[in-house]
Amino acid sequence: MTINVLITGAAGNLAHFIWKALLRSNLPAGHDVRTIGCNYNHDGAGMYQFDAGHVVPPAVDPAYLPAIMEICERESVHLIMIGNMAEMHVLARHGGEIYKQTGAFVVTSPPPALRLMDDKWELATFLRKSGFDYPRSVLPSDRKSLERFLDEVQFPYVVKSRFGAGSQQLATARTNHELEYLAAAVRDPVIQEYLTPDDEEYTVGAFVCSNGRAAASIVMKRQLNLGMTFKAQVLPESDLGGYCERILERTGCIGPANVQLRLTERGPVVFEINPRFSSTTSARPHYGFNETEMCIRHFVLNEEIVRPMIRTGRLFRVVEDVFVDEIEFDLLARTGKIENSTNTILWDGC
């Protein structure tokens, strides 16, 4: 049986990481994977690396959803794996409709869980009310609470957008002048305590089954560059995996999720949860954790997920080059579709 997987946002990094993890899947005998990409334009590596590629309207366009459904029907798609958050919100709202009409299952958490994890102020409030440690936070618009926060929490502070992702719209304020400037410059700002130490940051990937129970997790101590992990150590014996699984089970999350935290003097403090695949999704299979394979086994083959044995190791991320023939580039630009690209070369060494 061939499992047809549609990967959205095919020009982006996240789609590339999903694709690489799918290539490393170890499915039951007689099963293989065919990857179909879609993107709002033809200008991206994934459109040529996958088995097929389709140009679709942007997620905000009313024509986006019909285009996705048409691809699902034409390509007999079993699973939709989402490569960016803009599409995730649209597809989560219409996941039931897509499945009913096409049989394609959308890998996403339900809209209420997405809204919770997309809002850093609401997430901190949720963690506090649920009995987990949380970053002390305040909205600058609440002047009384802001004054109390400034009295009780020492500089530096982190100023970020409530709805930003990764390192987007995030800066450190070390003086009152910087705080005033950033609070005015950042859209929908929230001010949070600066969690220390800097060298104790972790990313925990987990998979939550359709019944809301976390089935597996992997813990990585990481270093960041441009908002993504570029160095990491896998820690299979860490208690942080179970801690984050308990949090995720309270959020209503389904499928893959990533918890970002720092291990402070008072213990682990979660500051962000991303209900999606991760920048380390492509590397995790090497250490025994492949959430793309778990999605196929659980959502398509209806298997119970067996907790994998995670092995230790180090991750170092480098840049890859993809070379596309001009003929294939022009073909996709002209027709909006490409299949079995033969002139694409992934350079991964000399």
PDB file of N, CA and C in Angstrom, residues 26-64:
ATOM      1  N   ASN A  26      10.116   3.843   8.790  1.00  0.00           N
ATOM      2  CA  ASN A  26      10.256   2.381   8.735  1.00  0.00           C
ATOM      3  C   ASN A  26       8.868   1.782   8.928  1.00  0.00           C
ATOM      4  N   LEU A  27       8.093   1.767   7.842  1.00  0.00           N
ATOM      5  CA  LEU A  27       6.702   1.328   7.901  1.00  0.00           C
ATOM      6  C   LEU A  27       6.609  -0.190   7.792  1.00  0.00           C
ATOM      7  N   PRO A  28       5.439  -0.749   8.137  1.00  0.00           N
ATOM      8  CA  PRO A  28       5.269  -2.204   8.000  1.00  0.00           C
ATOM      9  C   PRO A  28       5.514  -2.663   6.568  1.00  0.00           C
ATOM     10  N   ALA A  29       5.881  -3.916   6.419  1.00  0.00           N
ATOM     11  CA  ALA A  29       6.149  -4.481   5.094  1.00  0.00           C
ATOM     12  C   ALA A  29       4.956  -4.269   4.172  1.00  0.00           C
ATOM     13  N   GLY A  30       5.244  -3.902   2.937  1.00  0.00           N
ATOM     14  CA  GLY A  30       4.186  -3.683   1.959  1.00  0.00           C
ATOM     15  C   GLY A  30       3.665  -2.265   1.922  1.00  0.00           C
ATOM     16  N   HIS A  31       4.249  -1.371   2.731  1.00  0.00           N
ATOM     17  CA  HIS A  31       3.817   0.025   2.757  1.00  0.00           C
ATOM     18  C   HIS A  31       4.982   0.930   2.358  1.00  0.00           C
ATOM     19  N   ASP A  32       4.684   1.927   1.543  1.00  0.00           N
ATOM     20  CA  ASP A  32       5.666   2.951   1.229  1.00  0.00           C
ATOM     21  C   ASP A  32       4.970   4.307   1.198  1.00  0.00           C
ATOM     22  N   VAL A  33       5.758   5.369   1.021  1.00  0.00           N
ATOM     23  CA  VAL A  33       5.227   6.731   1.094  1.00  0.00           C
ATOM     24  C   VAL A  33       5.464   7.458  -0.224  1.00  0.00           C
ATOM     25  N   ARG A  34       4.442   8.157  -0.686  1.00  0.00           N
ATOM     26  CA  ARG A  34       4.559   9.071  -1.820  1.00  0.00           C
ATOM     27  C   ARG A  34       4.266  10.469  -1.308  1.00  0.00           C
ATOM     28  N   THR A  35       5.150  11.424  -1.602  1.00  0.00           N
ATOM     29  CA  THR A  35       4.998  12.781  -1.087  1.00  0.00           C
ATOM     30  C   THR A  35       4.539  13.727  -2.181  1.00  0.00           C
ATOM     31  N   ILE A  36       3.528  14.519  -1.849  1.00  0.00           N
ATOM     32  CA  ILE A  36       2.999  15.546  -2.747  1.00  0.00           C
ATOM     33  C   ILE A  36       3.130  16.879  -2.028  1.00  0.00           C
ATOM     34  N   GLY A  37       3.718  17.854  -2.674  1.00  0.00           N
ATOM     35  CA  GLY A  37       3.866  19.168  -2.067  1.00  0.00           C
ATOM     36  C   GLY A  37       2.912  20.167  -2.673  1.00  0.00           C
ATOM     37  N   CYS A  38       2.546  21.177  -1.886  1.00  0.00           N
ATOM     38  CA  CYS A  38       1.806  22.311  -2.449  1.00  0.00           C
ATOM     39  C   CYS A  38       2.344  23.590  -1.828  1.00  0.00           C
ATOM     40  N   ASN A  39       2.285  24.648  -2.600  1.00  0.00           N
ATOM     41  CA  ASN A  39       2.808  25.935  -2.166  1.00  0.00           C
ATOM     42  C   ASN A  39       2.121  27.035  -2.971  1.00  0.00           C
ATOM     43  N   TYR A  40       2.142  28.264  -2.440  1.00  0.00           N
ATOM     44  CA  TYR A  40       1.432  29.335  -3.132  1.00  0.00           C
ATOM     45  C   TYR A  40       2.186  29.849  -4.357  1.00  0.00           C
ATOM     46  N   ASN A  41       3.445  29.428  -4.530  1.00  0.00           N
ATOM     47  CA  ASN A  41       4.142  29.700  -5.784  1.00  0.00           C
ATOM     48  C   ASN A  41       5.091  28.543  -6.094  1.00  0.00           C
ATOM     49  N   HIS A  42       5.765  28.633  -7.219  1.00  0.00           N
ATOM     50  CA  HIS A  42       6.619  27.533  -7.679  1.00  0.00           C
ATOM     51  C   HIS A  42       8.063  27.689  -7.236  1.00  0.00           C
ATOM     52  N   ASP A  43       8.341  28.722  -6.463  1.00  0.00           N
ATOM     53  CA  ASP A  43       9.716  29.132  -6.185  1.00  0.00           C
ATOM     54  C   ASP A  43      10.206  28.562  -4.855  1.00  0.00           C
ATOM     55  N   GLY A  44      10.419  27.253  -4.794  1.00  0.00           N
ATOM     56  CA  GLY A  44      10.890  26.631  -3.565  1.00  0.00           C
ATOM     57  C   GLY A  44      11.352  25.210  -3.794  1.00  0.00           C
ATOM     58  N   ALA A  45      12.357  24.779  -3.033  1.00  0.00           N
ATOM     59  CA  ALA A  45      13.009  23.485  -3.276  1.00  0.00           C
ATOM     60  C   ALA A  45      12.052  22.310  -3.179  1.00  0.00           C
ATOM     61  N   GLY A  46      11.173  22.332  -2.175  1.00  0.00           N
ATOM     62  CA  GLY A  46      10.315  21.183  -1.943  1.00  0.00           C
ATOM     63  C   GLY A  46       9.431  20.833  -3.120  1.00  0.00           C
ATOM     64  N   MET A  47       9.064  21.827  -3.906  1.00  0.00           N
ATOM     65  CA  MET A  47       8.189  21.570  -5.047  1.00  0.00           C
ATOM     66  C   MET A  47       8.859  20.659  -6.077  1.00  0.00           C
ATOM     67  N   TYR A  48      10.175  20.598  -6.050  1.00  0.00           N
ATOM     68  CA  TYR A  48      10.916  19.779  -7.009  1.00  0.00           C
ATOM     69  C   TYR A  48      11.485  18.512  -6.376  1.00  0.00           C
ATOM     70  N   GLN A  49      11.613  18.504  -5.050  1.00  0.00           N
ATOM     71  CA  GLN A  49      12.149  17.330  -4.364  1.00  0.00           C
ATOM     72  C   GLN A  49      11.089  16.255  -4.140  1.00  0.00           C
ATOM     73  N   PHE A  50       9.852  16.674  -3.907  1.00  0.00           N
ATOM     74  CA  PHE A  50       8.796  15.715  -3.613  1.00  0.00           C
ATOM     75  C   PHE A  50       8.399  14.962  -4.886  1.00  0.00           C
ATOM     76  N   ASP A  51       7.604  13.926  -4.722  1.00  0.00           N
ATOM     77  CA  ASP A  51       7.189  13.129  -5.881  1.00  0.00           C
ATOM     78  C   ASP A  51       6.276  13.912  -6.822  1.00  0.00           C
ATOM     79  N   ALA A  52       5.554  14.884  -6.290  1.00  0.00           N
ATOM     80  CA  ALA A  52       4.708  15.754  -7.116  1.00  0.00           C
ATOM     81  C   ALA A  52       4.579  17.097  -6.414  1.00  0.00           C
ATOM     82  N   GLY A  53       4.303  18.132  -7.187  1.00  0.00           N
ATOM     83  CA  GLY A  53       4.129  19.459  -6.613  1.00  0.00           C
ATOM     84  C   GLY A  53       2.989  20.200  -7.282  1.00  0.00           C
ATOM     85  N   HIS A  54       2.231  20.966  -6.487  1.00  0.00           N
ATOM     86  CA  HIS A  54       1.089  21.722  -7.005  1.00  0.00           C
ATOM     87  C   HIS A  54       1.154  23.153  -6.476  1.00  0.00           C
ATOM     88  N   VAL A  55       0.913  24.110  -7.347  1.00  0.00           N
ATOM     89  CA  VAL A  55       0.765  25.501  -6.928  1.00  0.00           C
ATOM     90  C   VAL A  55      -0.684  25.731  -6.531  1.00  0.00           C
ATOM     91  N   VAL A  56      -0.884  26.324  -5.341  1.00  0.00           N
ATOM     92  CA  VAL A  56      -2.227  26.591  -4.828  1.00  0.00           C
ATOM     93  C   VAL A  56      -2.318  28.058  -4.423  1.00  0.00           C
ATOM     94  N   PRO A  57      -3.524  28.601  -4.261  1.00  0.00           N
ATOM     95  CA  PRO A  57      -3.656  29.970  -3.769  1.00  0.00           C
ATOM     96  C   PRO A  57      -3.138  30.086  -2.335  1.00  0.00           C
ATOM     97  N   PRO A  58      -2.841  31.303  -1.862  1.00  0.00           N
ATOM     98  CA  PRO A  58      -2.462  31.493  -0.459  1.00  0.00           C
ATOM     99  C   PRO A  58      -3.591  31.055   0.477  1.00  0.00           C
ATOM    100  N   ALA A  59      -3.238  30.741   1.715  1.00  0.00           N
ATOM    101  CA  ALA A  59      -4.224  30.221   2.666  1.00  0.00           C
ATOM    102  C   ALA A  59      -5.350  31.208   2.943  1.00  0.00           C
ATOM    103  N   VAL A  60      -5.099  32.507   2.773  1.00  0.00           N
ATOM    104  CA  VAL A  60      -6.133  33.516   3.033  1.00  0.00           C
ATOM    105  C   VAL A  60      -7.109  33.653   1.870  1.00  0.00           C
ATOM    106  N   ASP A  61      -6.801  33.047   0.742  1.00  0.00           N
ATOM    107  CA  ASP A  61      -7.646  33.136  -0.453  1.00  0.00           C
ATOM    108  C   ASP A  61      -8.813  32.152  -0.325  1.00  0.00           C
ATOM    109  N   PRO A  62     -10.052  32.582  -0.620  1.00  0.00           N
ATOM    110  CA  PRO A  62     -11.195  31.655  -0.566  1.00  0.00           C
ATOM    111  C   PRO A  62     -11.031  30.435  -1.467  1.00  0.00           C
ATOM    112  N   ALA A  63     -10.177  30.544  -2.479  1.00  0.00           N
ATOM    113  CA  ALA A  63      -9.966  29.421  -3.397  1.00  0.00           C
ATOM    114  C   ALA A  63      -8.988  28.387  -2.839  1.00  0.00           C
ATOM    115  N   TYR A  64      -8.364  28.691  -1.684  1.00  0.00           N
ATOM    116  CA  TYR A  64      -7.353  27.777  -1.136  1.00  0.00           C
ATOM    117  C   TYR A  64      -7.946  26.422  -0.774  1.00  0.00           C
TER     118      TYR A  64
END
